Structures are given as C-alpha cells and as structure tokens.
Short mmCIF file of N, CA, C and O in Angstrom, two decimals:
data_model
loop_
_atom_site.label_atom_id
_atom_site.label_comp_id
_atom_site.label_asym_id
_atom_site.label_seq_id
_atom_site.Cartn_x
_atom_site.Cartn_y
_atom_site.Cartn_z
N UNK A 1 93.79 106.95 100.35
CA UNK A 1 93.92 108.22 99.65
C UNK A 1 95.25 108.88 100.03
O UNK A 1 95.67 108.73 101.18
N UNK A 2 95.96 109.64 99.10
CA UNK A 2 97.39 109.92 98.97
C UNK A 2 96.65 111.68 99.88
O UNK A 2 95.70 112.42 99.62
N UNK A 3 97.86 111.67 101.09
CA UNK A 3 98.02 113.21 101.37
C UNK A 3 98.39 113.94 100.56
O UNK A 3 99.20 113.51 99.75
N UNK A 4 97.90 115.44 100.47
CA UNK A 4 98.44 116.30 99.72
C UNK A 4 98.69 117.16 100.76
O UNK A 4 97.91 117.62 101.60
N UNK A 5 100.20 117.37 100.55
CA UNK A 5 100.63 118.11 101.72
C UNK A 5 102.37 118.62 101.23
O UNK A 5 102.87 118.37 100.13
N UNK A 6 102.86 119.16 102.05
CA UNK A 6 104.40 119.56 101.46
C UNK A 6 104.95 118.45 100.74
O UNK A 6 105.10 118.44 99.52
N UNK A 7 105.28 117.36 101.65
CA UNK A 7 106.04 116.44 100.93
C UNK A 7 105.38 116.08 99.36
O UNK A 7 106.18 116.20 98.43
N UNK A 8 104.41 115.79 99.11
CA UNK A 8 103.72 115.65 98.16
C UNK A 8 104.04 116.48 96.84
O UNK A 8 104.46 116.21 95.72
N UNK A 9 103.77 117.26 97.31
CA UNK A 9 104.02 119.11 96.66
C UNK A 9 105.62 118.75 96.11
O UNK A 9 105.88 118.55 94.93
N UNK A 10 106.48 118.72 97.04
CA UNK A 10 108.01 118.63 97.08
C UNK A 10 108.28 117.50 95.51
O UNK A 10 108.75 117.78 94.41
N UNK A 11 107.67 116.09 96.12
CA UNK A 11 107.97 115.18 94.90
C UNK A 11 107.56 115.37 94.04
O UNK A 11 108.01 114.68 93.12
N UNK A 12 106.47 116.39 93.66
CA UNK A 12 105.89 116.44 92.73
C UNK A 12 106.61 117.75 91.85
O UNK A 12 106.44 117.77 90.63
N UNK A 13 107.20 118.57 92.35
CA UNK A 13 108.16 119.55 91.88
C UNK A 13 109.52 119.42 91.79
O UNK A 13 110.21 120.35 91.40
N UNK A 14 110.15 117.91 92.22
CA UNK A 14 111.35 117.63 92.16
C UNK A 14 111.32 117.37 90.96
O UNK A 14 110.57 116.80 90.18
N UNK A 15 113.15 118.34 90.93
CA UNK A 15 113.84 117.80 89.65
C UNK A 15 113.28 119.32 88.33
O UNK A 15 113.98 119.44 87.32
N UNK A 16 112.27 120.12 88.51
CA UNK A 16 111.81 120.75 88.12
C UNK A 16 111.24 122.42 88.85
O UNK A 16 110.11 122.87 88.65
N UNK A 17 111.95 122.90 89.42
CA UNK A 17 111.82 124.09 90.31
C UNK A 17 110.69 125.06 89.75
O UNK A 17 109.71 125.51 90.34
N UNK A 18 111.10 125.25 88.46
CA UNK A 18 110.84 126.80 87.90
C UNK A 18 108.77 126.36 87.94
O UNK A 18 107.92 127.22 87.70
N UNK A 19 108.50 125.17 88.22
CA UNK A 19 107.11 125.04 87.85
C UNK A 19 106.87 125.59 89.30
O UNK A 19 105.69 125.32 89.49
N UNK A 20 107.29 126.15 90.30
CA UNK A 20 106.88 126.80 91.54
C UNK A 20 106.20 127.84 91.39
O UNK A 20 105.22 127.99 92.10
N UNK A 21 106.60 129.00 90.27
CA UNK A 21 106.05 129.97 89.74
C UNK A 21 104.29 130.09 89.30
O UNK A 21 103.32 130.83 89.48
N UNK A 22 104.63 128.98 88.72
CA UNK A 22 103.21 128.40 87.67
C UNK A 22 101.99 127.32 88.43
O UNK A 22 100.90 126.95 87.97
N UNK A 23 102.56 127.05 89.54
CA UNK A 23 101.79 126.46 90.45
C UNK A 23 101.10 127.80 91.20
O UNK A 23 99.93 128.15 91.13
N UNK A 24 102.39 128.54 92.06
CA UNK A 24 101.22 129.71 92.77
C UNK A 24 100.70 130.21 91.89
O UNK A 24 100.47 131.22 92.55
N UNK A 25 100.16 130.52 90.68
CA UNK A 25 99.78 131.35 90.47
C UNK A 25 98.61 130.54 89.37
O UNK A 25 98.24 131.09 88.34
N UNK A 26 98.23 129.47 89.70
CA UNK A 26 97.39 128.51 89.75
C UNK A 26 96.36 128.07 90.78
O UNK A 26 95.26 127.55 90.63
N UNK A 27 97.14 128.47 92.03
CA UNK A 27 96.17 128.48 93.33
C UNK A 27 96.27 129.92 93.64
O UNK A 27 96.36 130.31 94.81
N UNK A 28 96.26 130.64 92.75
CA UNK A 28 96.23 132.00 93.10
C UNK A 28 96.75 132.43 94.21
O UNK A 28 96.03 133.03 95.01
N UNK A 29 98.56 132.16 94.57
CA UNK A 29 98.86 132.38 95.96
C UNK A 29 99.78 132.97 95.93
O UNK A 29 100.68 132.47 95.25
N UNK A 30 100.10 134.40 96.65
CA UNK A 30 101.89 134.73 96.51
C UNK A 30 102.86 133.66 96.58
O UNK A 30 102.57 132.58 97.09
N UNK A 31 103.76 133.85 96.18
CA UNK A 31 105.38 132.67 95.88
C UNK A 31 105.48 132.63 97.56
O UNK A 31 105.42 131.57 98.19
N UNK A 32 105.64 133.78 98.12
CA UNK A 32 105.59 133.57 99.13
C UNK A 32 104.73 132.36 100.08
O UNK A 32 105.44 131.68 100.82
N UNK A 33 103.66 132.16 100.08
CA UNK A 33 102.53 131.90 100.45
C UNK A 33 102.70 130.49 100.13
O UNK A 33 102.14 129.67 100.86
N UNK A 34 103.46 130.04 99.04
CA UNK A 34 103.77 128.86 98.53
C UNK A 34 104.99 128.26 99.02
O UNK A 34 105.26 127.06 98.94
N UNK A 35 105.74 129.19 99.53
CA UNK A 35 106.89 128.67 100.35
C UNK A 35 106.50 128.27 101.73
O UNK A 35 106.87 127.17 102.15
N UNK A 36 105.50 129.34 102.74
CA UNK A 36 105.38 128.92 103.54
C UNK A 36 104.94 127.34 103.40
O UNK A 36 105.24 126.58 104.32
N UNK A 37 104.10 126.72 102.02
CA UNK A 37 103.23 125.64 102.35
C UNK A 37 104.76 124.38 102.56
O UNK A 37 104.87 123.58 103.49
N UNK A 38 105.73 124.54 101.42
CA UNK A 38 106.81 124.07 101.14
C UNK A 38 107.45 123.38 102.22
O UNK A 38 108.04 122.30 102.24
N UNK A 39 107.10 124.65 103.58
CA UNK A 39 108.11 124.63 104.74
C UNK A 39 107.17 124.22 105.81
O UNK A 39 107.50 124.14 106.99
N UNK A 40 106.09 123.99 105.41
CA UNK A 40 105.20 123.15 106.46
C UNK A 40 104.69 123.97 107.74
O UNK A 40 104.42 123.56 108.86
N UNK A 41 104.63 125.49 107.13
CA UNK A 41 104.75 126.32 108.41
C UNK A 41 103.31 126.84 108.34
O UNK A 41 102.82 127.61 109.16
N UNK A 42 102.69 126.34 107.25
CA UNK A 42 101.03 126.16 107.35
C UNK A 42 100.61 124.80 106.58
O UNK A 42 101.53 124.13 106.11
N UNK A 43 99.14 124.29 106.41
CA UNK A 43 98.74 123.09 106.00
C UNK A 43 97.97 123.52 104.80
O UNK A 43 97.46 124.61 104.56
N UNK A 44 97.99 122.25 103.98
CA UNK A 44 97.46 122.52 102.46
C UNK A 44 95.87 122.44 102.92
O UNK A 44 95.37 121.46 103.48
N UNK A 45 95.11 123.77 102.53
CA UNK A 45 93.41 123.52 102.34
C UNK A 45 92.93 122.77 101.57
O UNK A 45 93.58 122.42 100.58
N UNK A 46 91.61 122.30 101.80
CA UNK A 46 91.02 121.29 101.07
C UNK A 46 91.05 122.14 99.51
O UNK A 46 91.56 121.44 98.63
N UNK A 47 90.77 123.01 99.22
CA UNK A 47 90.66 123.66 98.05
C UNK A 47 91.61 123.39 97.28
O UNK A 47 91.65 122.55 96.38
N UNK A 48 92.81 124.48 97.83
CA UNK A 48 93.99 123.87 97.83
C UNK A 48 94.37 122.72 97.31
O UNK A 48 94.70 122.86 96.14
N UNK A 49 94.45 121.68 97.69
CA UNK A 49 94.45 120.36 97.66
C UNK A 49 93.78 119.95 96.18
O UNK A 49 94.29 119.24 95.31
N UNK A 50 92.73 120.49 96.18
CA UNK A 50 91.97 120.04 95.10
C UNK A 50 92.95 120.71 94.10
O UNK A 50 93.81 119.95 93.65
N UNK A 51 92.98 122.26 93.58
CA UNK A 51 93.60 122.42 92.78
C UNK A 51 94.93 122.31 92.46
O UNK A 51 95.36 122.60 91.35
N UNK A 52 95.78 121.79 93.61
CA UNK A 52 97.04 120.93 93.49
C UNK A 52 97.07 119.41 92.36
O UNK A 52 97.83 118.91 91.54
N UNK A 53 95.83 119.17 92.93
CA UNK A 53 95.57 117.92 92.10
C UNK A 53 95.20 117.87 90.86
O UNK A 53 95.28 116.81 90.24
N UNK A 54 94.74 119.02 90.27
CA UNK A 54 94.12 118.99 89.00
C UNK A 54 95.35 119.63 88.24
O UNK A 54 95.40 119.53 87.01
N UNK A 55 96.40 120.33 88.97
CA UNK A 55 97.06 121.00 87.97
C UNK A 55 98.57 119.51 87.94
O UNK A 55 99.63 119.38 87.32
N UNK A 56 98.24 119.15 88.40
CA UNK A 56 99.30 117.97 88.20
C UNK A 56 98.71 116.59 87.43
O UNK A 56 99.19 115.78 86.64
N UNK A 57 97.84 116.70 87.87
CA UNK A 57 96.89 115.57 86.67
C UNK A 57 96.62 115.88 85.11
O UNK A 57 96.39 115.11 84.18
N UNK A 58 96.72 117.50 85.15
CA UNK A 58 96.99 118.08 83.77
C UNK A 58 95.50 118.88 83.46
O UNK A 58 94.96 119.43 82.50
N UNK A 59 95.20 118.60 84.85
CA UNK A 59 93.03 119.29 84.25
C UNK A 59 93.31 120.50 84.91
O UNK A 59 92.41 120.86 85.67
N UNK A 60 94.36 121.27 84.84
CA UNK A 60 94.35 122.41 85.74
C UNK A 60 95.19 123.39 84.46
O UNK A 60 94.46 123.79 83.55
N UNK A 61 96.31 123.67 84.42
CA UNK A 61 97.08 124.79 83.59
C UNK A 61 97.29 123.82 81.90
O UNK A 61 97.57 124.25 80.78
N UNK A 62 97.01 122.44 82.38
CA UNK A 62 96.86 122.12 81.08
C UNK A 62 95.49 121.50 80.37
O UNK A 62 95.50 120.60 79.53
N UNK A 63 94.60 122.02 80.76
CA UNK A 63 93.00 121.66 80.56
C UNK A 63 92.47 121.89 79.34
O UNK A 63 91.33 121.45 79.23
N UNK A 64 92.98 122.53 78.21
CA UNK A 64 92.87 122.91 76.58
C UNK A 64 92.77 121.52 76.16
O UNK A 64 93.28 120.49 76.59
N UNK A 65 91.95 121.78 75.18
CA UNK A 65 92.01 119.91 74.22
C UNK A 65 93.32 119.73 73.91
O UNK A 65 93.79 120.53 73.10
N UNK A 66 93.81 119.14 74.20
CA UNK A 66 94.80 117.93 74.05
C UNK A 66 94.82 116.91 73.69
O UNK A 66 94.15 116.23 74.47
N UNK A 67 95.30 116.20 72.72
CA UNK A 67 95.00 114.89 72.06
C UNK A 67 96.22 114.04 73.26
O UNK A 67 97.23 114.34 73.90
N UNK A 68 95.42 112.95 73.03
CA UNK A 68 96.19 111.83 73.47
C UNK A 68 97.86 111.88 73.59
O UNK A 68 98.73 111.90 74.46
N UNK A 69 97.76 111.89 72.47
CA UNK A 69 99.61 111.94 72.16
C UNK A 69 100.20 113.42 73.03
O UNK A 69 101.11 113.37 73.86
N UNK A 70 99.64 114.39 72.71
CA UNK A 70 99.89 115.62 73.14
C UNK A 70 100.20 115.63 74.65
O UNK A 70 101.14 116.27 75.13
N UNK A 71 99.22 114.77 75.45
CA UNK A 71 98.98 114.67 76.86
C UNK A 71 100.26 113.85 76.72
O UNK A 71 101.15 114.65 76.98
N UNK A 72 100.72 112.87 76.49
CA UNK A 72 101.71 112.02 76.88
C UNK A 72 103.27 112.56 76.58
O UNK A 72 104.38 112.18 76.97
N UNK A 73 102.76 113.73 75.61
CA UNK A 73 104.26 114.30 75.47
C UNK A 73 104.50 115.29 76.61
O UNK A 73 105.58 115.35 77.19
N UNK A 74 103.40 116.09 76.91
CA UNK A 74 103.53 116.54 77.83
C UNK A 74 104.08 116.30 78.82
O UNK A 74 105.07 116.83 79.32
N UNK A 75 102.89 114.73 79.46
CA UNK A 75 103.95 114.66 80.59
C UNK A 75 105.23 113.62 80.48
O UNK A 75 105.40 112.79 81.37
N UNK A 76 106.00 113.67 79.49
CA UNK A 76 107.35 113.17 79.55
C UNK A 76 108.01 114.74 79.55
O UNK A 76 108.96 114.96 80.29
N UNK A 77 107.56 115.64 78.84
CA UNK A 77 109.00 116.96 79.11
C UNK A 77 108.48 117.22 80.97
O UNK A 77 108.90 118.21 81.58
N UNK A 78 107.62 116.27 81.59
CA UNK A 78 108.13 116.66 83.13
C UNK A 78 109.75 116.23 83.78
O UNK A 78 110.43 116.64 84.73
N UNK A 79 109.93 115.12 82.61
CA UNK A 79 110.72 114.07 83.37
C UNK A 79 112.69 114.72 82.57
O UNK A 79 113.86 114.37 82.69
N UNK A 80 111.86 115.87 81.75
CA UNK A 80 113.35 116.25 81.44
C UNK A 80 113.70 117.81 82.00
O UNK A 80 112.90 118.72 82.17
N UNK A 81 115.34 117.82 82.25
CA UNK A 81 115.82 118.64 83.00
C UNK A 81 115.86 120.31 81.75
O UNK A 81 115.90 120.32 80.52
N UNK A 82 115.84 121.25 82.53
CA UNK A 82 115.86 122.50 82.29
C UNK A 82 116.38 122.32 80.47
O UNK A 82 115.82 122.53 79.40
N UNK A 83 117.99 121.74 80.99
CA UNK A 83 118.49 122.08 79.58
C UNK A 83 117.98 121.09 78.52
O UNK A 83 117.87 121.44 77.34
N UNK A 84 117.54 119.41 79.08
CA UNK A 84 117.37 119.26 77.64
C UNK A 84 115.74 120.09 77.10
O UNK A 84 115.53 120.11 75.89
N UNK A 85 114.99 120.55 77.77
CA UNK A 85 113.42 121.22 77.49
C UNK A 85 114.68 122.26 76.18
O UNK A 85 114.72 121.94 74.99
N UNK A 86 115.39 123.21 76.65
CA UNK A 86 116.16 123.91 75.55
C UNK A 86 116.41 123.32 74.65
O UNK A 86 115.85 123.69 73.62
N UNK A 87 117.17 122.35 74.56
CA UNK A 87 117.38 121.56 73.64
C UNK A 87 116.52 121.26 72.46
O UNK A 87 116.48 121.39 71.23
N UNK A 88 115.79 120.76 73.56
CA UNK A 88 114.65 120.23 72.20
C UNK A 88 113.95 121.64 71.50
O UNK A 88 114.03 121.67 70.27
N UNK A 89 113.44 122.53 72.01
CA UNK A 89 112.81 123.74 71.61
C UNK A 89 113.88 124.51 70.75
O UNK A 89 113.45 125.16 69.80
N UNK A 90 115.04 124.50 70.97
CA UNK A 90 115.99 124.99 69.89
C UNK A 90 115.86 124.22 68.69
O UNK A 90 115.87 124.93 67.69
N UNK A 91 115.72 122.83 68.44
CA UNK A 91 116.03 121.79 67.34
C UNK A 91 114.63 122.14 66.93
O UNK A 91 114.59 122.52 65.76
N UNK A 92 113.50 122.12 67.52
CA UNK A 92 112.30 122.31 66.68
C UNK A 92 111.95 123.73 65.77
O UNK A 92 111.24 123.97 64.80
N UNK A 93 112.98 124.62 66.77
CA UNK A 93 112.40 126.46 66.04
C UNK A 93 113.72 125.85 64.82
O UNK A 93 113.18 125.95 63.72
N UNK A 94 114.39 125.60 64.73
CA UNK A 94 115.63 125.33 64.11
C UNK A 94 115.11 124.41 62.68
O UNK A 94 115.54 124.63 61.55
N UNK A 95 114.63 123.91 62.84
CA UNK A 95 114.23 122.85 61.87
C UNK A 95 113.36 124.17 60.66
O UNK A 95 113.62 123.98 59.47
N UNK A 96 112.54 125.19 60.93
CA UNK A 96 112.51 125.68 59.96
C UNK A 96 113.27 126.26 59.37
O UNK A 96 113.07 126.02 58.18
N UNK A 97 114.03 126.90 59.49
CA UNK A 97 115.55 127.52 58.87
C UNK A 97 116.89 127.04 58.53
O UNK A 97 117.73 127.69 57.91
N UNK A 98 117.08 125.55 59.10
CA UNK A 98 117.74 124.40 58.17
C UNK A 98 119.26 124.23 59.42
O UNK A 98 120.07 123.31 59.48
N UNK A 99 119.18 125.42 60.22
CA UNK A 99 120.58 125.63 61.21
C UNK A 99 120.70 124.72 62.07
O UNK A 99 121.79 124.81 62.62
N UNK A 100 119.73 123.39 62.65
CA UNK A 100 119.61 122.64 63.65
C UNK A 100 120.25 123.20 64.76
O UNK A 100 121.01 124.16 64.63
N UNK A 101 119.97 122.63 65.96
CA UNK A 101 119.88 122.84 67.50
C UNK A 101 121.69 123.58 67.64
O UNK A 101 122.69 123.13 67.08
N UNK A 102 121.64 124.31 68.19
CA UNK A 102 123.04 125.08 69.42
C UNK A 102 123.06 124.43 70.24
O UNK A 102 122.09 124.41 71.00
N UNK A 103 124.08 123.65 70.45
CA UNK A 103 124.66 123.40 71.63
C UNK A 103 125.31 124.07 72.80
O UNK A 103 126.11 124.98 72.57
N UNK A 104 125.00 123.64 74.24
CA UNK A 104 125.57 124.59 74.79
C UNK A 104 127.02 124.54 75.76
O UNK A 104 127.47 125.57 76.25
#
C-alpha cells in the first residue's frame, strides 16, 4: 500500500500548484494547515488520507456523473500546464462567436 504523506501530496500536485487551494478546502483545512502537511511539520491523518485519495482518484471534487470520456478528459487537463488549460478554454468560448483562441 502506497503512503500518503507529503511526498505523495507533492507528486501529486506537481506541475500544477493552483490545485493547493482546492485540495484544502476539500479536507476542509486552512492553506495554512496544508502547508504545514507539505513541510512535513505534521503527519497526514487517516481521514485525511482517505480524502486525499478520493479527491485525486476523482470520487472527491469530481464525484458528479461523469461519463467515461468526461473522466478521461479530465484527467488529461491534469497533465497540462496553466497556460495551455487557457488556451484551450479560450478556443472553446471562442468557437461560438467565430474569433478563435488569443494568443498570448
């Protein structure tokens, strides 16, 4: 069985920061409270733990019916950086009004 613990936490938020926000407030924890876990200057609770796991498995902030496809798109915009997530969300609002995506 895989620890859930900082490092864990860490790889699992690399490459993607801003989901730090949306995690504490998923384990219902000040940002603060989430840094300490970050910095190893306390240990992840079993609870904890649990809902670490569900919100990264997708049964946690993304637990709404989701179709198949939906789930898999999902988790590929993990694997893209800040700007292209813009990117793409510009080209899609864009596509109704005929102006396609801004570059930046």
């Amino acid at each position: 069985m895989t620890a859930i613990d900082r490092f864990w936490i860490a790889q699992k938020i690399e490459g993607r920061p801003s989901v730090l926000a949306e995690l504490a407030q998923h384990l219902r924890l000040p940002i603060e409270d989430m840094g300490q876990l970050l910095r190893g200057e306390r240990d992840v609770t079993v609870e904890e733990a649990q809902a670490l796991q569900s919100f990264f498995d997708g049964e946690g902030f993304l637990s709404c019916d989701l179709s198949n496809d939906q789930k898999k798109m999902l988790e590929l915009t993990f694997q893209l950086t800040d700007q292209e997530i813009r990117y793409l969300l510009e080209s899609a609002r864009a596509q109704g009004d005929g102006q396609g995506p801004h570059r930046e």
